[in-house]
PDB file of C-alpha atoms in Angstrom:
ATOM      1  CA  MET W   1      -4.388 -23.110  -1.136  1.00  0.00           C
ATOM      2  CA  HIS W   2      -4.019 -21.522   2.293  1.00  0.00           C
ATOM      3  CA  LEU W   3      -0.485 -20.428   1.388  1.00  0.00           C
ATOM      4  CA  ALA W   4      -1.760 -18.733  -1.768  1.00  0.00           C
ATOM      5  CA  ALA W   5      -4.354 -16.790   0.210  1.00  0.00           C
ATOM      6  CA  GLU W   6      -1.685 -15.825   2.744  1.00  0.00           C
ATOM      7  CA  ALA W   7       0.629 -14.587  -0.005  1.00  0.00           C
ATOM      8  CA  PHE W   8      -2.210 -12.605  -1.589  1.00  0.00           C
ATOM      9  CA  PHE W   9      -3.053 -10.999   1.754  1.00  0.00           C
ATOM     10  CA  SER W  10       0.563 -10.061   2.449  1.00  0.00           C
ATOM     11  CA  ARG W  11       0.877  -8.597  -1.057  1.00  0.00           C
ATOM     12  CA  LEU W  12      -2.343  -6.630  -0.557  1.00  0.00           C
ATOM     13  CA  LEU W  13      -1.023  -5.330   2.770  1.00  0.00           C
ATOM     14  CA  LEU W  14       2.243  -4.253   1.137  1.00  0.00           C
ATOM     15  CA  HIS W  15       0.379  -2.354  -1.593  1.00  0.00           C
ATOM     16  CA  TYR W  16      -1.830  -0.729   1.054  1.00  0.00           C
ATOM     17  CA  LEU W  17       1.193   0.451   3.053  1.00  0.00           C
ATOM     18  CA  PHE W  18       2.864   1.645  -0.155  1.00  0.00           C
ATOM     19  CA  LEU W  19      -0.180   3.738  -1.124  1.00  0.00           C
ATOM     20  CA  LEU W  20      -0.427   5.077   2.430  1.00  0.00           C
ATOM     21  CA  HIS W  21       3.195   6.197   2.102  1.00  0.00           C
ATOM     22  CA  LEU W  22       2.571   7.862  -1.278  1.00  0.00           C
ATOM     23  CA  PHE W  23      -0.576   9.821  -0.378  1.00  0.00           C
ATOM     24  CA  PRO W  24       1.060  12.253   2.113  1.00  0.00           C
ATOM     25  CA  ILE W  25       3.773  12.998  -0.475  1.00  0.00           C
ATOM     26  CA  ARG W  26       1.152  13.807  -3.135  1.00  0.00           C
ATOM     27  CA  PHE W  27      -0.807  16.012  -0.742  1.00  0.00           C
ATOM     28  CA  GLY W  28       2.441  17.763   0.202  1.00  0.00           C
ATOM     29  CA  PHE W  29       3.135  18.507  -3.455  1.00  0.00           C
ATOM     30  CA  MET W  30      -0.405  19.790  -3.952  1.00  0.00           C
ATOM     31  CA  ARG W  31      -0.187  22.125  -0.955  1.00  0.00           C
ATOM     32  CA  SER W  32       3.185  23.588  -1.931  1.00  0.00           C
TER      33      SER W  32
END
């Protein structure tokens, strides 16, 4: 059960970093 929670947290962290990487690109497109 602890491993499942750990995997969920790591997946959530990956999605968070992915969104953080996408937001500047979207803002760049909106500005230009």
